[in-house]
Amino acid sequence: MTDSKSQEDPKSQVEAARKAFDEEFERFARLRDASAQSLSSADAETEERALADFRTRHLGKKSALSACKKLIGKVAPDGRAAFGQLVQQTEAEITGRIAEADEHLNSLVQAARGERERIDVTLPGRRPRRGHIHPITKLRERIEDIFVSLGYAIEDDREIETDFYNFAALNIPENHPARAPQDTFYTTDGFALRSQTSTVQIHALQRRGAPLRMIAPGRVFRRDTPDPTHNPMFFQVEGLCVDRGITMAHLKGTVAEFLRRMFGAQTVTRFRPSYFPFTEPSAEFDFSCFKCGGGGCRICKQSGWIELGGSGMVHPNVLRIAGVDPEIYSGFAFGLGIDRMCALMYGLDDIRLLFENDVRFLEQFD
Ligand code: DAH
């Protein structure tokens, strides 16, 4: 708009400003029919910004309407009041319509946001998946319960040992051939991962002295190549009973009673002479197959018996080194592996399955 034109006809300038507003306002007027569903919250926010720009262009200092205001003083006195009124009215109308559109847009933004953030309280919750006890732990707990009921304490001890506790104190001196099948893993500073829970016999006697009745369940390690019946890490339960007058008869009675409670009253136990450096005499023990009752089946390899562990009368050297006088006390000890027992009980053909932590496998044993 030129100066000459404005002087010629200020009124037409107001009309022009008004017309420009009307044309451009179309876009916002159309939004009046929009609902929260038809307009995304991002679109509504874009429109809000566009409306703010639009307001500056039509009502701001540099707007055509603002220019018209400046003209008021220049209009001839007889038409000035009417012109002033026209400008004011136009301004009020434009302000009002923009405010209305703004309010509407605002409510659309709120509604769209509400829709996006809505929480459906009727949806079923996400339940945490409950785990269950590992089959080996289950078996260990059953064994613990039986021995606790027989008056035994549960000892939990270290898995990293010195050569002394893993071998020497158990009457296995350096270069003794019994070290070979018990070979284990060593740390660079000379510690050994225990290869048997028999180590706990020494710790427990040193800590608690005699008389003592305890079992020690736990992890042991061997330098074994994994195969269906071997794993370099497995579980044992050690048992020790030291008191005055303990004999082999107590050992037999205790093991037999444990196995009856474990596998049923009909279970028969058998002892076979054997050798262990830390017991004298020593015996291995078997029990009648829990599946066939002794007749012979796939589980007991047709023998009717399942081999379970080693045992014997604690060697006087072991008692002595643990600070117990073998002239006063005697004791029996036994050790059994629970992984193979677990595999037999659950009919597994590979014990490694128990250590792979595959949930699809483990969840079968809930
Ligand atoms: N520690 C033996 C092993 O790992 C098992 C064992 C045999 C433990 C005889 C004993 C025992 O306490 O008296 O093969």
Short mmCIF file of C-alpha atoms and ligand atoms in Angstrom, two decimals:
data_model
loop_
_atom_site.label_atom_id
_atom_site.label_comp_id
_atom_site.label_asym_id
_atom_site.label_seq_id
_atom_site.Cartn_x
_atom_site.Cartn_y
_atom_site.Cartn_z
CA MET A 1 0.00 0.00 0.00
CA THR A 2 1.33 3.35 -0.92
CA ASP A 3 1.24 6.56 0.99
CA SER A 4 -0.76 8.31 -1.68
CA LYS A 5 -3.37 5.56 -1.53
CA SER A 6 -3.56 5.70 2.26
CA GLN A 7 -4.12 9.39 2.15
CA GLU A 8 -6.66 8.97 -0.54
CA ASP A 9 -8.76 6.35 1.22
CA PRO A 10 -7.84 5.22 4.73
CA LYS A 11 -11.06 3.24 4.96
CA SER A 12 -10.15 1.04 2.04
CA GLN A 13 -6.89 0.28 3.76
CA VAL A 14 -8.73 -1.07 6.77
CA GLU A 15 -10.89 -3.09 4.44
CA ALA A 16 -7.84 -4.45 2.67
CA ALA A 17 -6.31 -5.47 6.02
CA ARG A 18 -9.56 -7.08 6.96
CA LYS A 19 -9.82 -8.91 3.67
CA ALA A 20 -6.28 -10.24 3.93
CA PHE A 21 -7.11 -11.45 7.43
CA ASP A 22 -10.30 -13.17 6.31
CA GLU A 23 -8.58 -14.97 3.48
CA GLU A 24 -5.77 -16.26 5.59
CA PHE A 25 -7.96 -17.07 8.54
CA GLU A 26 -9.80 -19.67 6.42
CA ARG A 27 -7.18 -22.23 7.38
CA PHE A 28 -7.85 -21.79 11.09
CA ALA A 29 -11.58 -21.45 10.70
CA ARG A 30 -11.67 -24.89 9.11
CA LEU A 31 -10.08 -26.37 12.22
CA ARG A 32 -13.20 -25.60 14.16
CA ASP A 33 -14.75 -28.79 12.81
CA ALA A 34 -11.68 -30.89 13.48
CA SER A 35 -11.88 -33.30 16.36
CA ALA A 36 -9.15 -34.75 18.52
CA GLN A 37 -9.21 -37.96 16.47
CA SER A 38 -8.71 -36.27 13.09
CA LEU A 39 -5.77 -34.14 14.21
CA SER A 40 -2.64 -35.64 15.64
CA SER A 41 -1.11 -33.80 18.55
CA ALA A 42 1.94 -32.95 16.41
CA ASP A 43 -0.32 -31.39 13.74
CA ALA A 44 -2.25 -29.46 16.37
CA GLU A 45 0.99 -28.09 17.77
CA THR A 46 2.11 -27.02 14.26
CA GLU A 47 -1.19 -25.20 13.81
CA GLU A 48 -0.73 -23.48 17.15
CA ARG A 49 2.64 -22.12 16.05
CA ALA A 50 1.20 -21.05 12.70
CA LEU A 51 -1.57 -19.18 14.52
CA ALA A 52 0.95 -17.34 16.69
CA ASP A 53 2.79 -16.17 13.52
CA PHE A 54 -0.48 -15.23 11.98
CA ARG A 55 -1.37 -13.07 14.99
CA THR A 56 1.92 -11.19 14.74
CA ARG A 57 1.38 -10.58 11.06
CA HIS A 58 -2.16 -9.20 11.50
CA LEU A 59 -2.00 -7.48 14.88
CA GLY A 60 1.71 -6.82 15.40
CA LYS A 61 3.59 -3.54 15.10
CA LYS A 62 4.35 -4.09 11.45
CA SER A 63 0.84 -5.20 10.51
CA ALA A 64 -1.43 -3.42 8.06
CA LEU A 65 -3.83 -2.73 10.89
CA SER A 66 -1.13 -1.08 12.91
CA ALA A 67 -0.42 1.13 9.93
CA CYS A 68 -4.10 2.05 9.83
CA LYS A 69 -3.94 3.09 13.49
CA LYS A 70 -1.20 5.51 12.65
CA LEU A 71 -3.45 7.04 10.03
CA ILE A 72 -6.14 8.02 12.52
CA GLY A 73 -4.43 11.29 13.38
CA LYS A 74 -4.10 12.16 9.75
CA VAL A 75 -7.73 11.79 8.83
CA ALA A 76 -9.75 14.98 8.50
CA PRO A 77 -11.38 15.89 11.85
CA ASP A 78 -14.95 15.32 10.69
CA GLY A 79 -14.29 11.69 9.69
CA ARG A 80 -11.68 10.93 12.34
CA ALA A 81 -13.91 9.55 15.05
CA ALA A 82 -15.72 7.22 12.65
CA PHE A 83 -12.44 6.02 11.17
CA GLY A 84 -10.97 5.47 14.60
CA GLN A 85 -13.99 3.42 15.50
CA LEU A 86 -13.70 1.34 12.35
CA VAL A 87 -10.07 0.55 13.08
CA GLN A 88 -10.85 -0.34 16.66
CA GLN A 89 -13.74 -2.53 15.72
CA THR A 90 -11.70 -4.36 13.12
CA GLU A 91 -8.92 -4.87 15.62
CA ALA A 92 -11.33 -6.16 18.27
CA GLU A 93 -12.89 -8.55 15.80
CA ILE A 94 -9.57 -9.90 14.57
CA THR A 95 -8.30 -10.27 18.15
CA GLY A 96 -11.46 -12.09 19.14
CA ARG A 97 -11.41 -14.53 16.27
CA ILE A 98 -7.76 -15.34 16.77
CA ALA A 99 -8.35 -15.92 20.49
CA GLU A 100 -11.25 -18.20 19.69
CA ALA A 101 -9.20 -20.25 17.22
CA ASP A 102 -6.36 -20.39 19.71
CA GLU A 103 -8.59 -21.71 22.41
CA HIS A 104 -10.01 -24.35 20.12
CA LEU A 105 -6.56 -25.45 18.99
CA ASN A 106 -5.45 -25.60 22.59
CA SER A 107 -8.23 -27.94 23.48
CA LEU A 108 -7.35 -30.11 20.46
CA VAL A 109 -3.75 -30.33 21.61
CA GLN A 110 -4.84 -31.29 25.11
CA ALA A 111 -7.28 -33.89 23.83
CA ALA A 112 -4.71 -35.42 21.47
CA ARG A 113 -2.17 -35.54 24.26
CA GLY A 114 -4.68 -37.13 26.61
CA GLU A 115 -5.49 -39.74 23.99
CA ARG A 116 -1.82 -40.54 23.54
CA GLU A 117 -1.09 -40.82 27.25
CA ARG A 118 -4.25 -42.57 28.25
CA ILE A 119 -3.89 -45.60 30.48
CA ASP A 120 -6.38 -48.39 30.15
CA VAL A 121 -6.79 -49.53 33.73
CA THR A 122 -8.90 -52.49 32.63
CA LEU A 123 -6.01 -54.12 30.73
CA PRO A 124 -4.68 -57.21 32.50
CA GLY A 125 -1.41 -56.50 34.32
CA ARG A 126 1.95 -57.97 33.36
CA ARG A 127 2.57 -60.66 35.90
CA PRO A 128 6.22 -61.24 36.85
CA ARG A 129 7.20 -64.75 35.75
CA ARG A 130 7.76 -66.88 38.80
CA GLY A 131 10.78 -69.08 38.75
CA HIS A 132 11.21 -72.29 40.64
CA ILE A 133 13.92 -74.20 42.36
CA HIS A 134 16.57 -75.95 40.24
CA PRO A 135 16.23 -79.75 40.33
CA ILE A 136 19.66 -80.13 41.92
CA THR A 137 18.77 -77.63 44.63
CA LYS A 138 15.51 -79.49 45.23
CA LEU A 139 17.35 -82.75 45.67
CA ARG A 140 19.95 -81.09 47.91
CA GLU A 141 17.19 -79.68 50.11
CA ARG A 142 15.55 -83.10 50.45
CA ILE A 143 18.88 -84.58 51.52
CA GLU A 144 19.43 -81.73 53.98
CA ASP A 145 15.98 -82.25 55.50
CA ILE A 146 16.65 -85.93 56.07
CA PHE A 147 20.00 -85.33 57.76
CA VAL A 148 18.73 -82.41 59.83
CA SER A 149 16.02 -84.75 61.14
CA LEU A 150 18.80 -87.19 62.08
CA GLY A 151 20.52 -84.47 64.13
CA TYR A 152 23.11 -83.29 61.60
CA ALA A 153 24.14 -79.65 61.11
CA ILE A 154 24.53 -78.18 57.64
CA GLU A 155 27.98 -76.77 56.92
CA ASP A 156 28.58 -74.40 54.05
CA ASP A 157 32.19 -73.76 53.21
CA ARG A 158 34.60 -72.25 50.68
CA GLU A 159 34.99 -73.50 47.12
CA ILE A 160 38.50 -72.10 46.72
CA GLU A 161 40.95 -74.03 48.81
CA THR A 162 44.58 -74.41 49.67
CA ASP A 163 46.46 -77.55 48.73
CA PHE A 164 46.49 -78.40 52.45
CA TYR A 165 42.71 -78.68 52.85
CA ASN A 166 42.04 -80.26 49.46
CA PHE A 167 44.78 -82.90 49.76
CA ALA A 168 47.38 -82.93 52.52
CA ALA A 169 44.99 -82.72 55.47
CA LEU A 170 42.96 -85.53 53.90
CA ASN A 171 45.95 -87.81 54.04
CA ILE A 172 46.85 -87.31 50.38
CA PRO A 173 50.47 -86.11 50.47
CA GLU A 174 52.22 -84.64 47.48
CA ASN A 175 52.97 -87.22 44.75
CA HIS A 176 50.30 -89.55 46.13
CA PRO A 177 48.53 -91.30 43.21
CA ALA A 178 45.13 -90.39 44.68
CA ARG A 179 45.75 -86.82 43.57
CA ALA A 180 45.48 -87.74 39.90
CA PRO A 181 41.75 -88.58 39.67
CA GLN A 182 41.10 -85.55 41.86
CA ASP A 183 43.06 -83.13 39.71
CA THR A 184 41.42 -79.76 39.66
CA PHE A 185 41.86 -76.16 38.54
CA TYR A 186 44.45 -73.93 40.16
CA THR A 187 44.79 -70.20 40.44
CA THR A 188 48.12 -68.63 39.53
CA ASP A 189 48.76 -67.89 43.20
CA GLY A 190 48.49 -71.53 44.21
CA PHE A 191 44.90 -71.96 45.31
CA ALA A 192 42.80 -74.90 44.13
CA LEU A 193 39.09 -75.13 43.34
CA ARG A 194 38.13 -77.90 45.77
CA SER A 195 37.79 -81.27 44.08
CA GLN A 196 35.77 -82.79 46.92
CA THR A 197 33.57 -81.60 49.77
CA SER A 198 35.75 -83.71 52.11
CA THR A 199 37.66 -80.45 52.69
CA VAL A 200 34.79 -79.37 54.94
CA GLN A 201 35.53 -82.27 57.32
CA ILE A 202 38.75 -80.50 58.28
CA HIS A 203 37.28 -76.98 58.48
CA ALA A 204 34.32 -78.15 60.55
CA LEU A 205 36.43 -80.15 63.01
CA GLN A 206 38.87 -77.27 63.42
CA ARG A 207 36.03 -74.82 63.95
CA ARG A 208 33.70 -76.89 66.11
CA GLY A 209 35.80 -79.77 67.45
CA ALA A 210 34.39 -83.15 68.48
CA PRO A 211 31.78 -84.47 68.93
CA LEU A 212 30.36 -83.41 65.59
CA ARG A 213 27.64 -84.42 63.18
CA MET A 214 27.43 -82.46 59.97
CA ILE A 215 26.74 -82.67 56.27
CA ALA A 216 28.31 -80.30 53.75
CA PRO A 217 26.58 -79.96 50.41
CA GLY A 218 28.35 -77.98 47.72
CA ARG A 219 30.03 -77.48 44.41
CA VAL A 220 33.22 -79.29 43.48
CA PHE A 221 35.52 -79.12 40.47
CA ARG A 222 37.59 -81.61 38.50
CA ARG A 223 39.74 -81.50 35.43
CA ASP A 224 37.26 -83.65 33.54
CA THR A 225 36.25 -83.46 29.90
CA PRO A 226 32.50 -82.92 29.78
CA ASP A 227 30.47 -85.88 28.49
CA PRO A 228 26.97 -87.20 29.27
CA THR A 229 28.08 -88.43 32.72
CA HIS A 230 30.88 -85.94 33.55
CA ASN A 231 31.10 -82.22 34.05
CA PRO A 232 34.09 -80.21 35.36
CA MET A 233 31.76 -78.77 38.01
CA PHE A 234 29.31 -80.88 39.96
CA PHE A 235 27.71 -81.25 43.38
CA GLN A 236 28.52 -83.47 46.32
CA VAL A 237 27.20 -83.94 49.80
CA GLU A 238 29.76 -84.82 52.44
CA GLY A 239 28.79 -86.36 55.76
CA LEU A 240 30.80 -86.62 58.97
CA CYS A 241 30.01 -88.03 62.37
CA VAL A 242 32.68 -87.94 65.08
CA ASP A 243 32.07 -89.01 68.64
CA ARG A 244 33.26 -91.52 71.25
CA GLY A 245 32.72 -95.11 70.16
CA ILE A 246 31.54 -94.53 66.61
CA THR A 247 31.84 -97.71 64.53
CA MET A 248 31.23 -98.96 61.02
CA ALA A 249 27.81 -100.12 62.23
CA HIS A 250 26.79 -96.48 62.77
CA LEU A 251 27.93 -95.67 59.25
CA LYS A 252 25.92 -98.49 57.74
CA GLY A 253 22.84 -97.72 59.79
CA THR A 254 22.98 -94.02 58.93
CA VAL A 255 23.46 -94.49 55.18
CA ALA A 256 20.79 -97.19 55.03
CA GLU A 257 18.31 -95.02 56.93
CA PHE A 258 19.03 -92.02 54.71
CA LEU A 259 18.41 -94.07 51.58
CA ARG A 260 15.20 -95.56 52.98
CA ARG A 261 13.89 -92.06 53.70
CA MET A 262 15.00 -90.92 50.28
CA PHE A 263 13.70 -93.77 48.12
CA GLY A 264 11.25 -95.65 50.30
CA ALA A 265 11.24 -98.22 53.11
CA GLN A 266 11.92 -101.13 50.73
CA THR A 267 15.32 -99.70 49.70
CA VAL A 268 18.26 -102.04 50.35
CA THR A 269 21.82 -100.74 50.82
CA ARG A 270 25.01 -102.61 49.97
CA PHE A 271 28.60 -101.82 50.99
CA ARG A 272 31.62 -102.86 48.92
CA PRO A 273 35.20 -102.67 50.22
CA SER A 274 37.11 -99.81 48.63
CA TYR A 275 39.99 -97.44 49.15
CA PHE A 276 40.10 -93.76 50.07
CA PRO A 277 43.18 -92.13 51.61
CA PHE A 278 41.15 -90.35 54.29
CA THR A 279 39.22 -93.39 55.58
CA GLU A 280 40.29 -96.74 56.95
CA PRO A 281 38.54 -99.06 56.35
CA SER A 282 36.75 -97.67 53.30
CA ALA A 283 33.65 -98.78 51.45
CA GLU A 284 31.57 -97.73 48.52
CA PHE A 285 27.83 -98.01 48.85
CA ASP A 286 25.06 -98.84 46.41
CA PHE A 287 21.30 -98.96 46.86
CA SER A 288 18.66 -101.13 45.25
CA CYS A 289 17.33 -99.48 42.08
CA PHE A 290 14.40 -97.17 42.87
CA LYS A 291 12.86 -97.99 39.48
CA CYS A 292 12.90 -101.79 39.31
CA GLY A 293 13.47 -102.53 42.99
CA GLY A 294 16.53 -104.66 42.18
CA GLY A 295 15.25 -106.83 39.32
CA GLY A 296 17.29 -104.98 36.70
CA CYS A 297 16.26 -102.26 34.28
CA ARG A 298 17.62 -99.59 31.97
CA ILE A 299 18.28 -97.16 34.83
CA CYS A 300 20.47 -99.54 36.86
CA LYS A 301 21.96 -101.03 33.69
CA GLN A 302 20.33 -104.39 34.52
CA SER A 303 22.39 -104.73 37.72
CA GLY A 304 19.60 -103.95 40.17
CA TRP A 305 21.96 -101.56 42.04
CA ILE A 306 22.78 -97.88 41.78
CA GLU A 307 26.23 -96.76 42.91
CA LEU A 308 26.04 -93.69 45.06
CA GLY A 309 29.18 -92.81 47.00
CA GLY A 310 32.19 -93.52 49.11
CA SER A 311 32.50 -93.86 52.86
CA GLY A 312 34.58 -95.22 55.68
CA MET A 313 35.96 -94.73 59.14
CA VAL A 314 37.83 -91.44 59.36
CA HIS A 315 41.58 -92.07 59.20
CA PRO A 316 43.36 -91.28 62.49
CA ASN A 317 45.76 -89.00 60.58
CA VAL A 318 42.81 -86.89 59.46
CA LEU A 319 41.39 -86.59 62.98
CA ARG A 320 44.79 -85.70 64.36
CA ILE A 321 45.54 -83.03 61.79
CA ALA A 322 42.14 -81.47 62.47
CA GLY A 323 42.94 -81.30 66.17
CA VAL A 324 40.90 -84.29 67.37
CA ASP A 325 42.49 -87.05 69.47
CA PRO A 326 41.95 -90.41 67.69
CA GLU A 327 42.54 -92.24 70.98
CA ILE A 328 39.35 -90.68 72.32
CA TYR A 329 37.22 -90.15 69.25
CA SER A 330 36.38 -92.08 66.15
CA GLY A 331 34.14 -91.21 63.27
CA PHE A 332 32.69 -92.17 59.97
CA ALA A 333 32.46 -90.13 56.80
CA PHE A 334 30.76 -90.45 53.48
CA GLY A 335 30.49 -88.51 50.25
CA LEU A 336 28.03 -88.76 47.43
CA GLY A 337 27.49 -87.01 44.13
CA ILE A 338 24.03 -85.62 43.66
CA ASP A 339 24.07 -84.70 39.96
CA ARG A 340 24.07 -88.29 38.72
CA MET A 341 21.42 -89.18 41.24
CA CYS A 342 19.37 -86.24 40.02
CA ALA A 343 19.82 -87.31 36.38
CA LEU A 344 18.73 -90.86 37.22
CA MET A 345 15.69 -89.72 39.18
CA TYR A 346 14.49 -87.45 36.39
CA GLY A 347 15.44 -89.86 33.61
CA LEU A 348 17.98 -87.49 32.00
CA ASP A 349 20.48 -89.03 29.63
CA ASP A 350 22.98 -86.18 29.93
CA ILE A 351 23.95 -84.45 33.21
CA ARG A 352 25.22 -81.40 31.31
CA LEU A 353 21.60 -80.44 30.71
CA LEU A 354 21.45 -79.56 34.41
CA PHE A 355 24.10 -76.87 34.01
CA GLU A 356 23.18 -75.22 30.74
CA ASN A 357 20.55 -73.00 32.35
CA ASP A 358 18.18 -73.48 29.44
CA VAL A 359 14.83 -72.36 30.80
CA ARG A 360 12.94 -74.59 28.34
CA PHE A 361 14.64 -77.57 29.94
CA LEU A 362 14.50 -76.40 33.55
CA GLU A 363 10.84 -75.38 33.56
CA GLN A 364 9.86 -79.04 33.19
CA PHE A 365 10.89 -79.60 36.79
CA ASP A 366 8.60 -77.17 38.57
N1 DAH B 1 35.68 -87.36 48.48
C1 DAH B 1 35.40 -88.59 47.77
C2 DAH B 1 35.27 -88.28 46.29
O1 DAH B 1 35.18 -87.19 45.93
C3 DAH B 1 34.12 -89.19 48.27
C4 DAH B 1 34.24 -89.73 49.65
C5 DAH B 1 34.69 -91.03 49.87
C6 DAH B 1 33.97 -88.94 50.74
C7 DAH B 1 34.80 -91.54 51.13
C8 DAH B 1 34.10 -89.43 52.03
C9 DAH B 1 34.53 -90.74 52.21
O2 DAH B 1 33.85 -88.71 53.11
O3 DAH B 1 34.64 -91.22 53.47
O4 DAH B 1 35.26 -89.16 45.50
#
